[in-house]
Amino acid sequence: GQVFGLLGPNGAGKTTTMGMLLGLVRPTAGSVPLFGKELAQSPQNILRRVGAIVESPAFYPYLSGRDNLRYLQGIVGYNNSTYIDHLLGKVGLADRADNEFRTYSLGMKQRLGLAYSLLGDPELLILDEPTNGMDPAGMVEVRELIRQLGDDGCSVLLSSHLLHEVEEVCD
């Protein structure tokens, strides 16, 4: 239930570290257990408990934000359209949920990625520069959401190159 930050300039290894935590990048040495287990021991059981955005979120361009989430929800086995509407509202996309993804701004794409990372109600959320491309008001909203997620018991690891963001959001 705490928010942790990885702070550093571009190229410092923040995204690479997150990729290693998710099994997307193989470490050359060492390991980091998640939930008390090594990822190699039980990747499906561990990763089911994790939501993540690493680098830029990608979705089907001709599907709406809502339809992209419905499709992805079906893959992970959570078929609940009410929950999707809840997530879209939570990330500030309720009014644009039926627009095609290709029409979204960079900040809106980040918001949809955040909604996707929350599918399945993860215990750990890994967010790689979640406010990238957002206007100042959007940055404030997402920072407040991340803080609220931590207060609600979800552990969050976020990366940023902005000291102010890490100081404002992280425990």
mmCIF file of N, CA and C in Angstrom, residues 81-163:
data_model
loop_
_atom_site.group_PDB
_atom_site.id
_atom_site.type_symbol
_atom_site.label_atom_id
_atom_site.label_comp_id
_atom_site.label_asym_id
_atom_site.label_seq_id
_atom_site.Cartn_x
_atom_site.Cartn_y
_atom_site.Cartn_z
ATOM 1 N N SER A 81 -18.387 -5.331 -17.920
ATOM 2 C CA SER A 81 -18.425 -4.027 -18.585
ATOM 3 C C SER A 81 -18.612 -2.885 -17.591
ATOM 4 N N THR A 82 -19.280 -3.137 -16.476
ATOM 5 C CA THR A 82 -19.451 -2.101 -15.453
ATOM 6 C C THR A 82 -18.098 -1.696 -14.883
ATOM 7 N N TYR A 83 -17.222 -2.676 -14.691
ATOM 8 C CA TYR A 83 -15.881 -2.406 -14.172
ATOM 9 C C TYR A 83 -15.087 -1.557 -15.166
ATOM 10 N N ILE A 84 -15.228 -1.832 -16.457
ATOM 11 C CA ILE A 84 -14.544 -1.036 -17.474
ATOM 12 C C ILE A 84 -15.010 0.415 -17.410
ATOM 13 N N ASP A 85 -16.313 0.622 -17.305
ATOM 14 C CA ASP A 85 -16.833 1.985 -17.189
ATOM 15 C C ASP A 85 -16.274 2.670 -15.937
ATOM 16 N N HIS A 86 -16.179 1.920 -14.851
ATOM 17 C CA HIS A 86 -15.601 2.456 -13.609
ATOM 18 C C HIS A 86 -14.149 2.888 -13.842
ATOM 19 N N LEU A 87 -13.357 2.039 -14.489
ATOM 20 C CA LEU A 87 -11.952 2.369 -14.743
ATOM 21 C C LEU A 87 -11.818 3.578 -15.661
ATOM 22 N N LEU A 88 -12.642 3.628 -16.706
ATOM 23 C CA LEU A 88 -12.578 4.769 -17.630
ATOM 24 C C LEU A 88 -12.905 6.073 -16.903
ATOM 25 N N GLY A 89 -13.854 6.029 -15.993
ATOM 26 C CA GLY A 89 -14.155 7.200 -15.185
ATOM 27 C C GLY A 89 -13.021 7.554 -14.241
ATOM 28 N N LYS A 90 -12.431 6.534 -13.666
ATOM 29 C CA LYS A 90 -11.348 6.726 -12.700
ATOM 30 C C LYS A 90 -10.139 7.432 -13.328
ATOM 31 N N VAL A 91 -9.854 7.121 -14.605
ATOM 32 C CA VAL A 91 -8.693 7.719 -15.271
ATOM 33 C C VAL A 91 -9.064 8.952 -16.095
ATOM 34 N N GLY A 92 -10.323 9.374 -16.035
ATOM 35 C CA GLY A 92 -10.735 10.593 -16.716
ATOM 36 C C GLY A 92 -11.010 10.450 -18.197
ATOM 37 N N LEU A 93 -11.421 9.257 -18.633
ATOM 38 C CA LEU A 93 -11.710 9.033 -20.055
ATOM 39 C C LEU A 93 -13.169 8.697 -20.334
ATOM 40 N N ALA A 94 -14.041 8.857 -19.364
ATOM 41 C CA ALA A 94 -15.440 8.464 -19.552
ATOM 42 C C ALA A 94 -16.067 9.167 -20.760
ATOM 43 N N ASP A 95 -15.762 10.444 -20.950
ATOM 44 C CA ASP A 95 -16.380 11.197 -22.044
ATOM 45 C C ASP A 95 -15.785 10.880 -23.409
ATOM 46 N N ARG A 96 -14.623 10.225 -23.447
ATOM 47 C CA ARG A 96 -13.983 9.867 -24.724
ATOM 48 C C ARG A 96 -13.854 8.355 -24.913
ATOM 49 N N ALA A 97 -14.539 7.592 -24.096
ATOM 50 C CA ALA A 97 -14.407 6.133 -24.097
ATOM 51 C C ALA A 97 -14.796 5.494 -25.413
ATOM 52 N N ASP A 98 -15.711 6.112 -26.155
ATOM 53 C CA ASP A 98 -16.177 5.512 -27.403
ATOM 54 C C ASP A 98 -15.466 6.056 -28.641
ATOM 55 N N ASN A 99 -14.487 6.930 -28.447
ATOM 56 C CA ASN A 99 -13.684 7.410 -29.566
ATOM 57 C C ASN A 99 -12.596 6.403 -29.893
ATOM 58 N N GLU A 100 -12.231 6.336 -31.164
ATOM 59 C CA GLU A 100 -11.158 5.423 -31.567
ATOM 60 C C GLU A 100 -9.840 5.823 -30.915
ATOM 61 N N PHE A 101 -9.069 4.827 -30.556
ATOM 62 C CA PHE A 101 -7.783 5.052 -29.896
ATOM 63 C C PHE A 101 -6.885 5.943 -30.748
ATOM 64 N N ARG A 102 -6.934 5.802 -32.062
ATOM 65 C CA ARG A 102 -6.052 6.581 -32.943
ATOM 66 C C ARG A 102 -6.311 8.080 -32.838
ATOM 67 N N THR A 103 -7.459 8.481 -32.309
ATOM 68 C CA THR A 103 -7.767 9.907 -32.149
ATOM 69 C C THR A 103 -7.314 10.456 -30.800
ATOM 70 N N TYR A 104 -6.784 9.605 -29.933
ATOM 71 C CA TYR A 104 -6.385 10.031 -28.598
ATOM 72 C C TYR A 104 -5.069 10.808 -28.632
ATOM 73 N N SER A 105 -4.975 11.801 -27.769
ATOM 74 C CA SER A 105 -3.709 12.502 -27.562
ATOM 75 C C SER A 105 -2.764 11.573 -26.788
ATOM 76 N N LEU A 106 -1.497 11.974 -26.678
ATOM 77 C CA LEU A 106 -0.534 11.170 -25.931
ATOM 78 C C LEU A 106 -0.973 11.015 -24.476
ATOM 79 N N GLY A 107 -1.471 12.082 -23.874
ATOM 80 C CA GLY A 107 -1.936 12.002 -22.494
ATOM 81 C C GLY A 107 -3.118 11.066 -22.335
ATOM 82 N N MET A 108 -4.033 11.077 -23.307
ATOM 83 C CA MET A 108 -5.182 10.168 -23.251
ATOM 84 C C MET A 108 -4.732 8.725 -23.423
ATOM 85 N N LYS A 109 -3.743 8.495 -24.259
ATOM 86 C CA LYS A 109 -3.204 7.138 -24.427
ATOM 87 C C LYS A 109 -2.603 6.650 -23.114
ATOM 88 N N GLN A 110 -1.910 7.543 -22.412
ATOM 89 C CA GLN A 110 -1.351 7.187 -21.108
ATOM 90 C C GLN A 110 -2.467 6.831 -20.123
ATOM 91 N N ARG A 111 -3.556 7.589 -20.152
ATOM 92 C CA ARG A 111 -4.685 7.319 -19.256
ATOM 93 C C ARG A 111 -5.301 5.952 -19.554
ATOM 94 N N LEU A 112 -5.454 5.625 -20.855
ATOM 95 C CA LEU A 112 -6.002 4.310 -21.207
ATOM 96 C C LEU A 112 -5.048 3.209 -20.758
ATOM 97 N N GLY A 113 -3.753 3.451 -20.898
ATOM 98 C CA GLY A 113 -2.769 2.486 -20.402
ATOM 99 C C GLY A 113 -2.884 2.280 -18.902
ATOM 100 N N LEU A 114 -3.141 3.356 -18.189
ATOM 101 C CA LEU A 114 -3.330 3.247 -16.743
ATOM 102 C C LEU A 114 -4.584 2.436 -16.422
ATOM 103 N N ALA A 115 -5.666 2.680 -17.164
ATOM 104 C CA ALA A 115 -6.892 1.896 -16.960
ATOM 105 C C ALA A 115 -6.618 0.414 -17.225
ATOM 106 N N TYR A 116 -5.884 0.135 -18.296
ATOM 107 C CA TYR A 116 -5.540 -1.254 -18.613
ATOM 108 C C TYR A 116 -4.735 -1.890 -17.472
ATOM 109 N N SER A 117 -3.777 -1.138 -16.934
ATOM 110 C CA SER A 117 -2.937 -1.697 -15.871
ATOM 111 C C SER A 117 -3.745 -2.015 -14.614
ATOM 112 N N LEU A 118 -4.910 -1.395 -14.470
ATOM 113 C CA LEU A 118 -5.755 -1.630 -13.294
ATOM 114 C C LEU A 118 -6.740 -2.784 -13.477
ATOM 115 N N LEU A 119 -6.836 -3.337 -14.697
ATOM 116 C CA LEU A 119 -7.699 -4.501 -14.910
ATOM 117 C C LEU A 119 -7.254 -5.631 -13.989
ATOM 118 N N GLY A 120 -8.174 -6.270 -13.368
ATOM 119 C CA GLY A 120 -7.838 -7.383 -12.484
ATOM 120 C C GLY A 120 -7.480 -6.954 -11.078
ATOM 121 N N ASP A 121 -7.576 -5.651 -10.779
ATOM 122 C CA ASP A 121 -7.344 -5.150 -9.425
ATOM 123 C C ASP A 121 -5.998 -5.621 -8.867
ATOM 124 N N PRO A 122 -4.889 -5.171 -9.463
ATOM 125 C CA PRO A 122 -3.566 -5.670 -9.056
ATOM 126 C C PRO A 122 -3.165 -5.242 -7.647
ATOM 127 N N GLU A 123 -2.305 -6.042 -7.049
ATOM 128 C CA GLU A 123 -1.732 -5.717 -5.746
ATOM 129 C C GLU A 123 -0.508 -4.826 -5.894
ATOM 130 N N LEU A 124 0.161 -4.954 -7.044
ATOM 131 C CA LEU A 124 1.350 -4.163 -7.354
ATOM 132 C C LEU A 124 1.155 -3.539 -8.721
ATOM 133 N N LEU A 125 1.420 -2.247 -8.805
ATOM 134 C CA LEU A 125 1.296 -1.518 -10.057
ATOM 135 C C LEU A 125 2.665 -0.956 -10.400
ATOM 136 N N ILE A 126 3.151 -1.258 -11.605
ATOM 137 C CA ILE A 126 4.446 -0.771 -12.068
ATOM 138 C C ILE A 126 4.187 0.206 -13.208
ATOM 139 N N LEU A 127 4.526 1.467 -12.987
ATOM 140 C CA LEU A 127 4.196 2.531 -13.936
ATOM 141 C C LEU A 127 5.458 3.257 -14.385
ATOM 142 N N ASP A 128 5.738 3.178 -15.663
ATOM 143 C CA ASP A 128 6.909 3.810 -16.257
ATOM 144 C C ASP A 128 6.513 5.187 -16.786
ATOM 145 N N GLU A 129 6.898 6.233 -16.074
ATOM 146 C CA GLU A 129 6.607 7.620 -16.421
ATOM 147 C C GLU A 129 5.131 7.812 -16.788
ATOM 148 N N PRO A 130 4.240 7.580 -15.831
ATOM 149 C CA PRO A 130 2.806 7.582 -16.116
ATOM 150 C C PRO A 130 2.217 8.930 -16.522
ATOM 151 N N THR A 131 2.911 10.036 -16.254
ATOM 152 C CA THR A 131 2.365 11.342 -16.635
ATOM 153 C C THR A 131 3.004 11.888 -17.908
ATOM 154 N N ASN A 132 3.774 11.069 -18.590
ATOM 155 C CA ASN A 132 4.428 11.495 -19.828
ATOM 156 C C ASN A 132 3.387 11.954 -20.850
ATOM 157 N N GLY A 133 3.577 13.128 -21.409
ATOM 158 C CA GLY A 133 2.699 13.637 -22.454
ATOM 159 C C GLY A 133 1.420 14.281 -21.966
ATOM 160 N N MET A 134 1.265 14.414 -20.667
ATOM 161 C CA MET A 134 0.032 14.996 -20.128
ATOM 162 C C MET A 134 0.192 16.499 -19.911
ATOM 163 N N ASP A 135 -0.937 17.197 -20.011
ATOM 164 C CA ASP A 135 -0.940 18.610 -19.674
ATOM 165 C C ASP A 135 -0.876 18.732 -18.150
ATOM 166 N N PRO A 136 -0.585 19.936 -17.629
ATOM 167 C CA PRO A 136 -0.431 20.076 -16.167
ATOM 168 C C PRO A 136 -1.639 19.600 -15.361
ATOM 169 N N ALA A 137 -2.860 19.883 -15.833
ATOM 170 C CA ALA A 137 -4.049 19.427 -15.096
ATOM 171 C C ALA A 137 -4.131 17.903 -15.094
ATOM 172 N N GLY A 138 -3.816 17.275 -16.212
ATOM 173 C CA GLY A 138 -3.816 15.820 -16.296
ATOM 174 C C GLY A 138 -2.773 15.200 -15.393
ATOM 175 N N MET A 139 -1.611 15.845 -15.310
ATOM 176 C CA MET A 139 -0.560 15.344 -14.422
ATOM 177 C C MET A 139 -1.042 15.340 -12.968
ATOM 178 N N VAL A 140 -1.704 16.405 -12.572
ATOM 179 C CA VAL A 140 -2.214 16.499 -11.203
ATOM 180 C C VAL A 140 -3.234 15.397 -10.948
ATOM 181 N N GLU A 141 -4.156 15.179 -11.897
ATOM 182 C CA GLU A 141 -5.185 14.146 -11.734
ATOM 183 C C GLU A 141 -4.565 12.764 -11.589
ATOM 184 N N VAL A 142 -3.589 12.453 -12.432
ATOM 185 C CA VAL A 142 -2.971 11.124 -12.382
ATOM 186 C C VAL A 142 -2.147 10.956 -11.112
ATOM 187 N N ARG A 143 -1.468 11.992 -10.699
ATOM 188 C CA ARG A 143 -0.721 11.913 -9.437
ATOM 189 C C ARG A 143 -1.664 11.664 -8.266
ATOM 190 N N GLU A 144 -2.804 12.333 -8.264
ATOM 191 C CA GLU A 144 -3.788 12.110 -7.203
ATOM 192 C C GLU A 144 -4.330 10.685 -7.242
ATOM 193 N N LEU A 145 -4.556 10.167 -8.446
ATOM 194 C CA LEU A 145 -5.036 8.790 -8.588
ATOM 195 C C LEU A 145 -4.007 7.804 -8.049
ATOM 196 N N ILE A 146 -2.745 8.008 -8.394
ATOM 197 C CA ILE A 146 -1.685 7.113 -7.912
ATOM 198 C C ILE A 146 -1.607 7.167 -6.387
ATOM 199 N N ARG A 147 -1.673 8.346 -5.839
ATOM 200 C CA ARG A 147 -1.661 8.502 -4.381
ATOM 201 C C ARG A 147 -2.844 7.765 -3.753
ATOM 202 N N GLN A 148 -4.026 7.889 -4.388
ATOM 203 C CA GLN A 148 -5.234 7.222 -3.879
ATOM 204 C C GLN A 148 -5.085 5.704 -3.953
ATOM 205 N N LEU A 149 -4.495 5.204 -5.033
ATOM 206 C CA LEU A 149 -4.273 3.760 -5.159
ATOM 207 C C LEU A 149 -3.403 3.256 -4.014
ATOM 208 N N GLY A 150 -2.358 4.005 -3.687
ATOM 209 C CA GLY A 150 -1.515 3.641 -2.553
ATOM 210 C C GLY A 150 -2.286 3.656 -1.246
ATOM 211 N N ASP A 151 -3.102 4.696 -1.068
ATOM 212 C CA ASP A 151 -3.908 4.789 0.155
ATOM 213 C C ASP A 151 -4.915 3.648 0.261
ATOM 214 N N ASP A 152 -5.353 3.128 -0.904
ATOM 215 C CA ASP A 152 -6.330 2.031 -0.923
ATOM 216 C C ASP A 152 -5.681 0.653 -0.799
ATOM 217 N N GLY A 153 -4.349 0.604 -0.653
ATOM 218 C CA GLY A 153 -3.691 -0.670 -0.400
ATOM 219 C C GLY A 153 -2.925 -1.260 -1.559
ATOM 220 N N CYS A 154 -2.917 -0.609 -2.716
ATOM 221 C CA CYS A 154 -2.137 -1.099 -3.859
ATOM 222 C C CYS A 154 -0.720 -0.539 -3.745
ATOM 223 N N SER A 155 0.273 -1.400 -3.851
ATOM 224 C CA SER A 155 1.655 -0.932 -3.879
ATOM 225 C C SER A 155 1.961 -0.458 -5.289
ATOM 226 N N VAL A 156 2.631 0.688 -5.406
ATOM 227 C CA VAL A 156 2.919 1.278 -6.704
ATOM 228 C C VAL A 156 4.410 1.563 -6.803
ATOM 229 N N LEU A 157 4.997 1.166 -7.922
ATOM 230 C CA LEU A 157 6.372 1.531 -8.256
ATOM 231 C C LEU A 157 6.289 2.374 -9.514
ATOM 232 N N LEU A 158 6.702 3.640 -9.413
ATOM 233 C CA LEU A 158 6.655 4.493 -10.591
ATOM 234 C C LEU A 158 8.035 5.043 -10.881
ATOM 235 N N SER A 159 8.298 5.264 -12.150
ATOM 236 C CA SER A 159 9.552 5.883 -12.544
ATOM 237 C C SER A 159 9.267 7.279 -13.051
ATOM 238 N N SER A 160 10.230 8.144 -12.861
ATOM 239 C CA SER A 160 10.111 9.509 -13.346
ATOM 240 C C SER A 160 11.493 10.128 -13.411
ATOM 241 N N HIS A 161 11.631 11.116 -14.270
ATOM 242 C CA HIS A 161 12.860 11.906 -14.258
ATOM 243 C C HIS A 161 12.589 13.274 -13.625
ATOM 244 N N LEU A 162 11.375 13.436 -13.061
ATOM 245 C CA LEU A 162 10.978 14.683 -12.425
ATOM 246 C C LEU A 162 11.010 14.543 -10.899
ATOM 247 N N LEU A 163 11.956 15.199 -10.259
ATOM 248 C CA LEU A 163 12.087 15.137 -8.808
ATOM 249 C C LEU A 163 10.798 15.580 -8.123
#
